Every structure is written in C-alpha cells, then in structure tokens.
Amino acid sequence: MNETTERIWSAALSGTLPELAARMREEGMPGDAEAIVLGTVERLERVRLVTDTGPGSASLPMQLPVMTTVAVPCAQCGPGMRMLARVGLVLALGVMRLPLRTRMWLLGGLRVLPLAPPGLVASAATAVPLIRPSWWPGRIACMEVSLATVVTIALCGRRAHWVLGARRMPNEAHAWVWTPAGAHGLSGRDADDERRPWVGVAAAPPVNPHE
C-alpha cells in the first residue's frame, strides 16, 4: 500500500473522499484525481478494507512476525505427512484455478478448526517442498506452496493461515503460512528484513488478533 492508497483508504473510512480528491487536484497530482480515487476504492473493496455496507477494516492485518520456528529434518516428515502433503498440493493447485475472492472464502471455513501446534506446521511446511513434482508444467511457487501447506494442515484437522503480503523499496509480493507461533515461507531471498518488513495484506482464514 503506497502513500496515495493509504490517504484514499483513510478518507474512505472517514467519509471524506470528495475533499481528498479536491486536495489531490490542488497538489497537482497527474491524471484524473476522481478516477484515481474511485479506482483505488474499488481495489480496497475487493480486499474488504472498504465495504459498501460499512466502513470496512480500520487496519491491515497485524504485521506478521519473522520465521521463528525451524523446519524439522526430513527424517521427521514421515510417509504419512508426505502423503497428506501430496493430497494437499493437488487440492491447492485445483483451488488456485478459482478467483482469489473464492479462494479466500473457502479458506475462511478453516476458522472453526483449532490452531495447529508449531511442530505440525513445521512438518507440513517441510513436507510440501519435498513432494513438489519436477515434471509439473505449471507454476508451483510461493502462493501454491503456502496454500498447499495450509491445506495439508487442515487435512490434519488443524488451522494455519494463508497470508498474502508485500513489502516496499523495491515493491515485492509474497505468500506464506502463519500461526501465532511464527511464520513459514520467509527464507532465502524472501527472508524478512527489519528495514523492509513484510506486511500481511490479506489472510485466510482471517487472523484473530486475540489468539
């Protein structure tokens, strides 16, 4: 979310969009200020930060922590977990063909499950990359791997959160798995950086800040 989007979001929550559009014109913003405002509001509505029935969310999901749990050794990812990971990956690849809004709605149903313990999350997060087929012709990157991990955990009757996020300078997008115990999927090139922290933009199921 850049500075202009943040201004428009705040104005939408406070009901001062016309005043903001007028200020943007006075500031010499290039382009049609009203069109920029309306287009941004439409994008905010798609992620439920603004709604047509109320003010929407007054804050982004909490900034999620750096990865604090360590992936378990391969020896601890037994055949049972790898089999679940295969099923989870197949289901995730199917779900990825659906619109994003539908994916988030489907994952919202996982809110009824109890939170996954750190060991289970680490085991699933390790198992999914191990079973990723090299022959698959399509994309299997951060979104698919993290979604498959969340689905694998759900097959165990537990809940983790699929998080879509971004960071700035330069702008990057990423997807990872989160529970209150920590995040998985922030490593290597995508490791968290205190100078440019990853910020969760959308999470499914929604994160309960009181957990």
CSV table of C-alpha atoms in Angstrom, one decimal:
chain,number,residue,atom,x,y,z
A,1,MET,CA,0.0,0.0,0.0
A,2,ASN,CA,1.7,3.2,-1.1
A,3,GLU,CA,1.2,6.7,0.3
A,4,THR,CA,-1.6,7.6,-2.1
A,5,THR,CA,-3.5,4.4,-1.4
A,6,GLU,CA,-3.2,5.0,2.4
A,7,ARG,CA,-4.6,8.5,2.0
A,8,ILE,CA,-7.5,7.3,0.0
A,9,TRP,CA,-8.2,4.4,2.4
A,10,SER,CA,-8.2,6.8,5.4
A,11,ALA,CA,-10.5,9.2,3.6
A,12,ALA,CA,-12.9,6.3,2.7
A,13,LEU,CA,-13.1,5.3,6.3
A,14,SER,CA,-13.8,8.9,7.4
A,15,GLY,CA,-16.2,9.7,4.6
A,16,THR,CA,-14.0,12.5,3.2
A,17,LEU,CA,-13.3,11.2,-0.4
A,18,PRO,CA,-14.5,14.3,-2.2
A,19,GLU,CA,-12.4,16.6,-0.1
A,20,LEU,CA,-9.4,14.3,-0.7
A,21,ALA,CA,-9.9,14.3,-4.5
A,22,ALA,CA,-10.0,18.1,-4.4
A,23,ARG,CA,-6.8,18.3,-2.4
A,24,MET,CA,-5.1,15.9,-4.8
A,25,ARG,CA,-6.1,18.2,-7.7
A,26,GLU,CA,-4.7,21.2,-5.8
A,27,GLU,CA,-1.5,19.3,-5.2
A,28,GLY,CA,-1.0,18.8,-8.9
A,29,MET,CA,-1.4,15.0,-9.0
A,30,PRO,CA,-1.1,13.9,-12.6
A,31,GLY,CA,-4.2,12.3,-14.1
A,32,ASP,CA,-7.9,12.4,-13.1
A,33,ALA,CA,-8.0,12.6,-9.3
A,34,GLU,CA,-11.6,11.4,-9.1
A,35,ALA,CA,-10.8,8.4,-11.3
A,36,ILE,CA,-7.7,7.5,-9.2
A,37,VAL,CA,-9.8,7.7,-6.0
A,38,LEU,CA,-12.6,5.6,-7.4
A,39,GLY,CA,-10.3,3.0,-8.9
A,40,THR,CA,-8.4,2.7,-5.6
A,41,VAL,CA,-11.6,2.4,-3.6
A,42,GLU,CA,-12.7,-0.4,-5.8
A,43,ARG,CA,-9.4,-2.3,-5.2
A,44,LEU,CA,-9.8,-1.7,-1.4
A,45,GLU,CA,-13.4,-3.1,-1.6
A,46,ARG,CA,-12.1,-6.3,-3.2
A,47,VAL,CA,-9.9,-7.0,-0.1
A,48,ARG,CA,-12.6,-5.8,2.3
A,49,LEU,CA,-10.6,-2.8,3.6
A,50,VAL,CA,-13.6,-0.8,2.4
A,51,THR,CA,-17.2,-2.1,2.1
A,52,ASP,CA,-20.4,-0.7,0.7
A,53,THR,CA,-22.3,-1.7,3.8
A,54,GLY,CA,-20.0,-0.1,6.4
A,55,PRO,CA,-16.6,1.5,6.9
A,56,GLY,CA,-14.6,-1.7,6.4
A,57,SER,CA,-11.5,-2.7,8.2
A,58,ALA,CA,-9.7,0.2,10.0
A,59,SER,CA,-6.4,-1.6,10.0
A,60,LEU,CA,-4.4,-4.0,8.0
A,61,PRO,CA,-4.0,-7.5,9.5
A,62,MET,CA,-1.2,-7.4,12.1
A,63,GLN,CA,2.3,-7.3,10.7
A,64,LEU,CA,3.3,-10.9,10.9
A,65,PRO,CA,6.5,-11.9,12.6
A,66,VAL,CA,9.6,-13.3,11.1
A,67,MET,CA,10.0,-17.1,10.9
A,68,THR,CA,10.7,-18.2,14.4
A,69,THR,CA,10.2,-21.9,14.0
A,70,VAL,CA,12.8,-24.1,12.3
A,71,ALA,CA,11.7,-26.6,9.7
A,72,VAL,CA,12.0,-30.1,11.0
A,73,PRO,CA,14.6,-32.5,9.5
A,74,CYS,CA,13.4,-34.6,6.5
A,75,ALA,CA,13.6,-37.7,8.7
A,76,GLN,CA,10.8,-36.4,10.8
A,77,CYS,CA,8.5,-35.9,7.8
A,78,GLY,CA,7.3,-39.5,7.7
A,79,PRO,CA,5.4,-41.2,4.8
A,80,GLY,CA,2.1,-40.2,6.4
A,81,MET,CA,2.8,-36.5,6.3
A,82,ARG,CA,4.3,-36.7,2.8
A,83,MET,CA,1.1,-38.5,1.6
A,84,LEU,CA,-1.0,-35.7,3.1
A,85,ALA,CA,1.2,-33.1,1.5
A,86,ARG,CA,0.6,-34.7,-1.9
A,87,VAL,CA,-3.1,-34.6,-1.4
A,88,GLY,CA,-2.8,-31.0,-0.1
A,89,LEU,CA,-0.8,-29.9,-3.1
A,90,VAL,CA,-3.3,-31.5,-5.6
A,91,LEU,CA,-6.1,-29.7,-3.8
A,92,ALA,CA,-4.2,-26.4,-3.7
A,93,LEU,CA,-3.4,-26.5,-7.4
A,94,GLY,CA,-7.1,-27.0,-8.0
A,95,VAL,CA,-8.1,-24.2,-5.7
A,96,MET,CA,-5.6,-21.8,-7.4
A,97,ARG,CA,-7.7,-22.0,-10.6
A,98,LEU,CA,-10.5,-20.2,-8.8
A,99,PRO,CA,-10.8,-16.4,-8.4
A,100,LEU,CA,-8.9,-15.1,-5.4
A,101,ARG,CA,-12.1,-14.0,-3.6
A,102,THR,CA,-13.4,-17.6,-3.9
A,103,ARG,CA,-10.1,-19.0,-2.5
A,104,MET,CA,-10.3,-16.7,0.5
A,105,TRP,CA,-13.9,-17.6,1.1
A,106,LEU,CA,-13.2,-21.3,1.0
A,107,LEU,CA,-10.2,-21.0,3.4
A,108,GLY,CA,-12.4,-18.9,5.7
A,109,GLY,CA,-14.2,-22.1,6.6
A,110,LEU,CA,-11.0,-23.3,8.4
A,111,ARG,CA,-11.6,-20.8,11.2
A,112,VAL,CA,-13.6,-23.5,13.0
A,113,LEU,CA,-10.5,-25.7,13.4
A,114,PRO,CA,-8.2,-25.4,16.4
A,115,LEU,CA,-4.8,-23.8,15.8
A,116,ALA,CA,-2.1,-26.1,14.6
A,117,PRO,CA,0.8,-26.7,17.0
A,118,PRO,CA,4.2,-25.5,15.9
A,119,GLY,CA,5.6,-29.0,15.3
A,120,LEU,CA,2.7,-29.8,12.9
A,121,VAL,CA,3.2,-26.6,11.0
A,122,ALA,CA,6.9,-27.1,10.6
A,123,SER,CA,6.4,-30.7,9.5
A,124,ALA,CA,3.9,-29.7,6.8
A,125,ALA,CA,6.0,-26.8,5.7
A,126,THR,CA,8.9,-29.1,5.2
A,127,ALA,CA,6.9,-31.9,3.5
A,128,VAL,CA,5.3,-29.9,0.8
A,129,PRO,CA,8.5,-28.7,-0.9
A,130,LEU,CA,9.8,-32.3,-0.7
A,131,ILE,CA,6.9,-33.7,-2.8
A,132,ARG,CA,6.7,-30.9,-5.3
A,133,PRO,CA,6.8,-32.7,-8.7
A,134,SER,CA,9.6,-31.5,-11.0
A,135,TRP,CA,7.6,-32.6,-14.1
A,136,TRP,CA,4.6,-30.3,-13.3
A,137,PRO,CA,4.3,-27.9,-16.3
A,138,GLY,CA,2.6,-25.1,-14.4
A,139,ARG,CA,3.6,-22.7,-11.7
A,140,ILE,CA,4.4,-24.0,-8.2
A,141,ALA,CA,5.8,-21.0,-6.3
A,142,CYS,CA,5.2,-19.3,-3.0
A,143,MET,CA,1.4,-19.0,-3.4
A,144,GLU,CA,0.9,-22.6,-4.3
A,145,VAL,CA,3.4,-24.0,-1.8
A,146,SER,CA,2.0,-21.9,1.1
A,147,LEU,CA,-1.6,-22.8,0.2
A,148,ALA,CA,-0.7,-26.5,-0.1
A,149,THR,CA,0.8,-26.3,3.4
A,150,VAL,CA,-2.3,-24.7,4.9
A,151,VAL,CA,-4.5,-27.4,3.2
A,152,THR,CA,-2.2,-30.2,4.4
A,153,ILE,CA,-2.5,-28.8,8.0
A,154,ALA,CA,-6.3,-28.7,7.5
A,155,LEU,CA,-6.3,-32.4,6.5
A,156,CYS,CA,-4.8,-33.0,9.9
A,157,GLY,CA,-7.8,-31.2,11.5
A,158,ARG,CA,-5.8,-28.1,12.4
A,159,ARG,CA,-5.7,-24.5,11.2
A,160,ALA,CA,-2.9,-22.3,9.9
A,161,HIS,CA,-3.4,-19.0,8.0
A,162,TRP,CA,-2.6,-18.4,4.3
A,163,VAL,CA,-1.2,-14.8,4.1
A,164,LEU,CA,-0.7,-12.7,1.1
A,165,GLY,CA,1.6,-9.8,1.7
A,166,ALA,CA,4.0,-7.2,0.3
A,167,ARG,CA,7.0,-5.0,1.1
A,168,ARG,CA,8.3,-1.9,-0.4
A,169,MET,CA,11.5,-0.4,-1.9
A,170,PRO,CA,11.5,-2.3,-4.2
A,171,ASN,CA,7.9,-3.4,-4.2
A,172,GLU,CA,7.6,-7.2,-3.9
A,173,ALA,CA,4.7,-9.6,-3.2
A,174,HIS,CA,4.9,-12.9,-1.4
A,175,ALA,CA,2.7,-15.6,0.3
A,176,TRP,CA,3.4,-17.5,3.4
A,177,VAL,CA,2.0,-19.6,6.2
A,178,TRP,CA,1.3,-18.0,9.6
A,179,THR,CA,0.3,-19.1,13.1
A,180,PRO,CA,0.8,-17.1,16.4
A,181,ALA,CA,4.0,-19.3,16.9
A,182,GLY,CA,5.6,-17.8,13.8
A,183,ALA,CA,5.7,-17.7,10.0
A,184,HIS,CA,6.9,-20.3,7.5
A,185,GLY,CA,7.9,-19.4,3.9
A,186,LEU,CA,10.1,-16.3,4.7
A,187,SER,CA,13.5,-17.7,3.9
A,188,GLY,CA,16.2,-17.3,1.4
A,189,ARG,CA,15.5,-14.3,-1.0
A,190,ASP,CA,12.2,-13.8,0.8
A,191,ALA,CA,13.6,-13.6,4.3
A,192,ASP,CA,12.1,-10.9,6.4
A,193,ASP,CA,14.2,-7.7,6.7
A,194,GLU,CA,13.6,-5.2,9.5
A,195,ARG,CA,14.4,-2.4,7.1
A,196,ARG,CA,11.7,-3.6,4.7
A,197,PRO,CA,9.3,-5.8,6.7
A,198,TRP,CA,6.7,-8.0,5.1
A,199,VAL,CA,3.2,-6.7,5.8
A,200,GLY,CA,0.2,-9.0,5.6
A,201,VAL,CA,-2.4,-7.6,3.2
A,202,ALA,CA,-4.9,-10.4,3.4
A,203,ALA,CA,-5.1,-13.6,5.4
A,204,ALA,CA,-7.4,-16.6,5.2
A,205,PRO,CA,-9.0,-17.6,7.4
A,206,PRO,CA,-8.8,-14.1,9.0
A,207,VAL,CA,-6.3,-13.6,11.8
A,208,ASN,CA,-7.8,-13.2,15.2
A,209,PRO,CA,-5.6,-10.6,17.0
A,210,HIS,CA,-6.7,-12.0,20.4
A,211,GLU,CA,-5.2,-15.5,19.7
